[in-house]
Tab-separated table of C-alpha atoms in Angstrom:
chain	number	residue	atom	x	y	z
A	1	UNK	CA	-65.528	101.671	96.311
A	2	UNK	CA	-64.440	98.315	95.674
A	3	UNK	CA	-61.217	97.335	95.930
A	4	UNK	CA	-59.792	94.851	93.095
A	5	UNK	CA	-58.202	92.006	94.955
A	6	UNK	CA	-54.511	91.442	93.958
A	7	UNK	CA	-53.427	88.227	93.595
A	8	UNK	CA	-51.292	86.747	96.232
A	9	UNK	CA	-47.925	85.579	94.929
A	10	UNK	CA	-47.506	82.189	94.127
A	11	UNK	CA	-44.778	80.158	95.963
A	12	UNK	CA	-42.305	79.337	94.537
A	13	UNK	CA	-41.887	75.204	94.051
A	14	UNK	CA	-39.746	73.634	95.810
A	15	UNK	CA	-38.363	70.539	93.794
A	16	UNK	CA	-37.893	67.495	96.184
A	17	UNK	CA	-33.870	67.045	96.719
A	18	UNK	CA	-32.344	64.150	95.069
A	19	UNK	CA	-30.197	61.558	96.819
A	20	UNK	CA	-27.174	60.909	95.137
A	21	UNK	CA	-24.260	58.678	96.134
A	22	UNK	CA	-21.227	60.057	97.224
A	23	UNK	CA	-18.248	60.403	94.406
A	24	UNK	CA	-16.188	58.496	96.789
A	25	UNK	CA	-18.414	55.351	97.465
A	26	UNK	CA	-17.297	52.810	94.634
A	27	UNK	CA	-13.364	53.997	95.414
A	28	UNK	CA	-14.379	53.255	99.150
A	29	UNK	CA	-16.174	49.855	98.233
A	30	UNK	CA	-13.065	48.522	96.165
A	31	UNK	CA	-10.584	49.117	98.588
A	32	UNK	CA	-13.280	47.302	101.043
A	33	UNK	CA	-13.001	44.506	98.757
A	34	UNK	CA	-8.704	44.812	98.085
A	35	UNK	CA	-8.849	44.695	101.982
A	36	UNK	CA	-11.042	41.829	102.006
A	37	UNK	CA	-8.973	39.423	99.362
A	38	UNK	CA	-5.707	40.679	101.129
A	39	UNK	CA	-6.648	39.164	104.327
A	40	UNK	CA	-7.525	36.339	102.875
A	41	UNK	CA	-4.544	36.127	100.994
A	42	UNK	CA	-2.425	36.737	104.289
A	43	UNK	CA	-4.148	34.083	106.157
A	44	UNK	CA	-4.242	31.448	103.664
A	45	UNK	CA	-0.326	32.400	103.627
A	46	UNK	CA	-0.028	31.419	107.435
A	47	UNK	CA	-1.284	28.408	107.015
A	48	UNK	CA	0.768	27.710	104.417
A	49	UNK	CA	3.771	28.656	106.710
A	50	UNK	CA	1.893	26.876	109.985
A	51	UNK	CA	1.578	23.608	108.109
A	52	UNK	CA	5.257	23.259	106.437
A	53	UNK	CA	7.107	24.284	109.351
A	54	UNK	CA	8.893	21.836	111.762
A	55	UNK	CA	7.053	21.665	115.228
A	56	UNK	CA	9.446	23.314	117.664
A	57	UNK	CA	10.970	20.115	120.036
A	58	UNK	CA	10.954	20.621	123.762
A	59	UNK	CA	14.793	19.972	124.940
A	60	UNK	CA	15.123	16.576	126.704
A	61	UNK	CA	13.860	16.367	129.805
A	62	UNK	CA	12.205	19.571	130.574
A	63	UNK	CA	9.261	18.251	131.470
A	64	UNK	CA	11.097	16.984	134.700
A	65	UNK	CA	11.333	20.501	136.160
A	66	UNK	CA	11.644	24.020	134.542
A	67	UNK	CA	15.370	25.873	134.470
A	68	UNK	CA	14.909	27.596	137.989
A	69	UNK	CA	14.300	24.017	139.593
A	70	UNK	CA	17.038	21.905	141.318
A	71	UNK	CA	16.366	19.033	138.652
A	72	UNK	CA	16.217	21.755	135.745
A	73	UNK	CA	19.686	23.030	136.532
A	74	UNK	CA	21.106	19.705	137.135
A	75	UNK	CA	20.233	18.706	133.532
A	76	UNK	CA	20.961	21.799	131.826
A	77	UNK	CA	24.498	21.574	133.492
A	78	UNK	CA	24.732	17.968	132.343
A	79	UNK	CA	23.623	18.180	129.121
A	80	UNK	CA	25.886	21.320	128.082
A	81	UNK	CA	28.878	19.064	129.220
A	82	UNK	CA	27.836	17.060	126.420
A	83	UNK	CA	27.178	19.449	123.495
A	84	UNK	CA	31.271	19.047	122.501
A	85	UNK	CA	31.386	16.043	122.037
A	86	UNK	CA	30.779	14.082	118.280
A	87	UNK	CA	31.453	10.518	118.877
A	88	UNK	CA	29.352	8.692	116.991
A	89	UNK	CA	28.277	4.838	117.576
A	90	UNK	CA	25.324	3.503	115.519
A	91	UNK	CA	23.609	7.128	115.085
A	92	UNK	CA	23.900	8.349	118.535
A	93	UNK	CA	26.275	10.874	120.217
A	94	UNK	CA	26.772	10.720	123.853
A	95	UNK	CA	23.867	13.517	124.198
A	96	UNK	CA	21.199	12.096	122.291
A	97	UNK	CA	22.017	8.658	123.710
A	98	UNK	CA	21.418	9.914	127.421
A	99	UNK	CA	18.632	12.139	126.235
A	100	UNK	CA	16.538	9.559	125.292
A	101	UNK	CA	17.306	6.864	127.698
A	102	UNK	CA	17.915	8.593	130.941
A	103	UNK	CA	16.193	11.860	130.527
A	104	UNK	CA	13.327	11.149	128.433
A	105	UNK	CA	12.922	7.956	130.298
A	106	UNK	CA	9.622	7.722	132.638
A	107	UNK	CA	11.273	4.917	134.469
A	108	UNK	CA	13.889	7.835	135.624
A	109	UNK	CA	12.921	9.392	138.460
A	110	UNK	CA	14.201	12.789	139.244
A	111	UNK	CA	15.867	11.632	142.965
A	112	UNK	CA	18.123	9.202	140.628
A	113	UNK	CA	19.117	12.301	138.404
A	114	UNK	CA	20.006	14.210	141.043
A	115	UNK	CA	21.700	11.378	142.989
A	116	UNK	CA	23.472	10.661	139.971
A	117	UNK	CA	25.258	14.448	140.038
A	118	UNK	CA	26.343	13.978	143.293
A	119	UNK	CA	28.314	10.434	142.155
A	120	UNK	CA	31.920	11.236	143.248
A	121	UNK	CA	35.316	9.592	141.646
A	122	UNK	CA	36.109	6.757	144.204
A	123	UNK	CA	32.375	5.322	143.696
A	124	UNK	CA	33.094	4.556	140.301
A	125	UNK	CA	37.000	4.151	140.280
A	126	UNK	CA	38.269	0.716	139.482
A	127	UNK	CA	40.899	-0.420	142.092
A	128	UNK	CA	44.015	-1.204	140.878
A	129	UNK	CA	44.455	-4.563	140.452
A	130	UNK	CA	41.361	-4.710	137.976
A	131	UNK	CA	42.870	-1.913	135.824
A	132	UNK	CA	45.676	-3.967	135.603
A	133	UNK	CA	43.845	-7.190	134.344
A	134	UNK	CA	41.611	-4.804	132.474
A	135	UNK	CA	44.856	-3.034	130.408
A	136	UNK	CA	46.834	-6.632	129.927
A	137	UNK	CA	43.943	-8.464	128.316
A	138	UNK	CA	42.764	-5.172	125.905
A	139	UNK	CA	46.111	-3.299	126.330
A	140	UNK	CA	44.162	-0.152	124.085
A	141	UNK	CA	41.372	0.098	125.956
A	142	UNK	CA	41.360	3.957	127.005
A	143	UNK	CA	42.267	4.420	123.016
A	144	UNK	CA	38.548	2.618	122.154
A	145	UNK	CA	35.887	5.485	120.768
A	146	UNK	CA	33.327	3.675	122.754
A	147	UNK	CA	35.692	4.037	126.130
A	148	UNK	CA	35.629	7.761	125.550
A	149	UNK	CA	31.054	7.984	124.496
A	150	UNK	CA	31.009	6.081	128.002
A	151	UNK	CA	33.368	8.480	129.762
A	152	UNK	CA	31.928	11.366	128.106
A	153	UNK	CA	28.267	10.484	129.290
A	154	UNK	CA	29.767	9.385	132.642
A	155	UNK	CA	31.469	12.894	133.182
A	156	UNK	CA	28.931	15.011	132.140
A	157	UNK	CA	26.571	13.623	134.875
A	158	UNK	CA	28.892	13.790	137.627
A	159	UNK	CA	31.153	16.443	136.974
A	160	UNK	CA	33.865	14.041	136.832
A	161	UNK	CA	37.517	15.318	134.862
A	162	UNK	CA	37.403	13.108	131.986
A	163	UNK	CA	40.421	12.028	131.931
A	164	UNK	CA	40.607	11.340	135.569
A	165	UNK	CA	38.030	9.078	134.812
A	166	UNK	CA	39.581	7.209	131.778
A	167	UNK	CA	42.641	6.793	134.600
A	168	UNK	CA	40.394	5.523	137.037
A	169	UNK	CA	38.225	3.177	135.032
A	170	UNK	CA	40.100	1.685	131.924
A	171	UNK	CA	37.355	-1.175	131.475
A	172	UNK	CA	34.295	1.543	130.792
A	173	UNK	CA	33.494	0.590	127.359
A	174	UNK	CA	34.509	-3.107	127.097
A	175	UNK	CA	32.114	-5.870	126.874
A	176	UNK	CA	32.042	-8.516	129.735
A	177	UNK	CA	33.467	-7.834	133.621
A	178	UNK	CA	37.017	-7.723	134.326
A	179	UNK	CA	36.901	-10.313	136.896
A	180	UNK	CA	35.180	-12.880	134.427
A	181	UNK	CA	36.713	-14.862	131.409
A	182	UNK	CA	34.485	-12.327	129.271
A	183	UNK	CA	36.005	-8.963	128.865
A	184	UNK	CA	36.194	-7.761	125.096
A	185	UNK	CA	36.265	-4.794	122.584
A	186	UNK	CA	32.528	-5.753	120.829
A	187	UNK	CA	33.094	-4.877	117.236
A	188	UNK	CA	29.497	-4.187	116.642
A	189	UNK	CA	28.492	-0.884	116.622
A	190	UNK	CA	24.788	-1.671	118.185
A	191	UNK	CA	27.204	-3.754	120.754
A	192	UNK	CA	28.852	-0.748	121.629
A	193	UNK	CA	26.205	1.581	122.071
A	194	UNK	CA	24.266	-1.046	124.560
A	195	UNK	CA	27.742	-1.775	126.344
A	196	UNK	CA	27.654	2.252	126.836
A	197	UNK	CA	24.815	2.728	127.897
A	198	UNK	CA	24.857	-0.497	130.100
A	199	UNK	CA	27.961	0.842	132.233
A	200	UNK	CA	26.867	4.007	132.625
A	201	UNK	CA	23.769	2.195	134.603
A	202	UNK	CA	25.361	-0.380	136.308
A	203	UNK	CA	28.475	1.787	137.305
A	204	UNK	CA	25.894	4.064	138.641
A	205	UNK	CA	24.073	0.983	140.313
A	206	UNK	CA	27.525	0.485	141.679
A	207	UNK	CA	27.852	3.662	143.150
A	208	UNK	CA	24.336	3.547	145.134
A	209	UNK	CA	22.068	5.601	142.467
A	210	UNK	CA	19.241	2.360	142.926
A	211	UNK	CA	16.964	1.209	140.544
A	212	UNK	CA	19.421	2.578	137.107
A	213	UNK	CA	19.454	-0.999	135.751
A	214	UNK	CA	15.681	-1.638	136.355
A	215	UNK	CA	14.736	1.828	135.006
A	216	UNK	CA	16.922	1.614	131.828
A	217	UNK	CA	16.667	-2.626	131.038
A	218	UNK	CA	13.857	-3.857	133.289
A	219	UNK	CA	15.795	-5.774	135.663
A	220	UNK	CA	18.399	-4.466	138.577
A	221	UNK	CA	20.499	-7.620	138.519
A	222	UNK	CA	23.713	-6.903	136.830
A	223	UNK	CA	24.434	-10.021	135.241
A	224	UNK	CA	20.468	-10.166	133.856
A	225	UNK	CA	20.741	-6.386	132.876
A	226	UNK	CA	23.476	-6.866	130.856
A	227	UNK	CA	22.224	-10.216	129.291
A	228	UNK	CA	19.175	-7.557	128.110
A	229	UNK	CA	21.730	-4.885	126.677
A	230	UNK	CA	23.150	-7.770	124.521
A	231	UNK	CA	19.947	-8.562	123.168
A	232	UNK	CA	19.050	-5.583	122.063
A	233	UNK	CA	16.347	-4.877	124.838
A	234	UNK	CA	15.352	-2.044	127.142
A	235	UNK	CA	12.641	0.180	128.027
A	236	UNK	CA	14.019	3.532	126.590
């Protein structure tokens, strides 16, 4: 007897799955884009900041030798003998005045720096019988504010007492040569500041530190040196 055939059961469909985005992607894609515009926000900020702050200056004269050097020491000692003292003569204090000529000067070698700390009292000292002509044609000449910017630059190279070197060497300061008709108080300011900075060269000159005159004015001569202090010249 024939069987009826039964019909197979039909498989169920299977609907193809759809893709959706995840809740979270446009949350995730703004704060992509927040992210985005807040960097760009920070770093047009910094270079905002870059290009309205001040370059940072090197101090005077390291470029001669870093702090652990002989040279770097010697300066650092020298120039923190200076940072007390606020004489003023036509815009410069004894620091900036020796930072720029003598430290920041390529003509300066660093044998003459350190020569110039080892300068001891009696090279520079005046003998007596100068001081005397010295005090009895400008009887205030210790009392002058450009006898003390000389001393001050004077002492902080060597190490010098100060005021063992006002004793010592009334004339530092003064215009001219004691031993010469021309010895004066310049009333100048810019007169001052060149007689300054002309002593502290030549006395050093004096004292065997070569080559200070030629470095500073361009000439070693003392008499021709100081001719180019008075006229405003130098190489500083």
């Amino acid at each position: 007897m024939t069987q009826p055939i039964r019909n197979r059961p039909t498989a169920p469909s299977v609907a193809p799955a759809r893709t959706q985005a995840p809740a979270s992607q446009p949350a995730r894609a703004n704060q992509v884009t927040e992210a985005s515009r807040a960097d760009v926000l920070n770093r047009a900020e910094l270079a905002r900041a870059r290009a309205t702050t001040a370059p940072v200056q090197a101090t005077p004269g390291s470029w001669r030798g870093g702090a652990n050097t002989e040279v770097g020491r010697a300066i650092q000692t020298m120039r923190q003998r200076l940072s007390d003292v606020n004489i003023t003569i036509k815009g410069d204090t004894p620091q900036s005045l020796f930072d720029r000529a003598i430290l920041d000067n390529k003509h300066v070698t660093n044998e003459q720096i350190l020569a110039m700390s080892r300068v001891t009292l009696p090279q520079l000292a005046t003998d007596p019988a100068t001081r005397a002509k010295v005090l009895e044609r400008v009887p205030n000449a210790r009392e002058l504010p450009v006898h003390h910017f000389t001393v001050a630059m004077l002492s902080a190279v060597t190490g010098i007492d100060r005021a063992a070197l006002s004793e010592a060497c009334p004339d530092l300061g003064l215009t001219g040569a004691p031993n010469t008709p021309l010895l004066y108080a310049a009333k100048t300011e810019r007169m001052q500041r060149s007689t300054a900075l002309h002593d502290f060269t030549d006395y050093m000159r004096g004292a065997g530190v070569k080559g200070m005159n030629k470095a500073v004015w361009g000439v070693e001569n003392r008499i021709l040196s100081a001719a180019v202090s008075a006229l405003g010249g130098g190489r500083y």
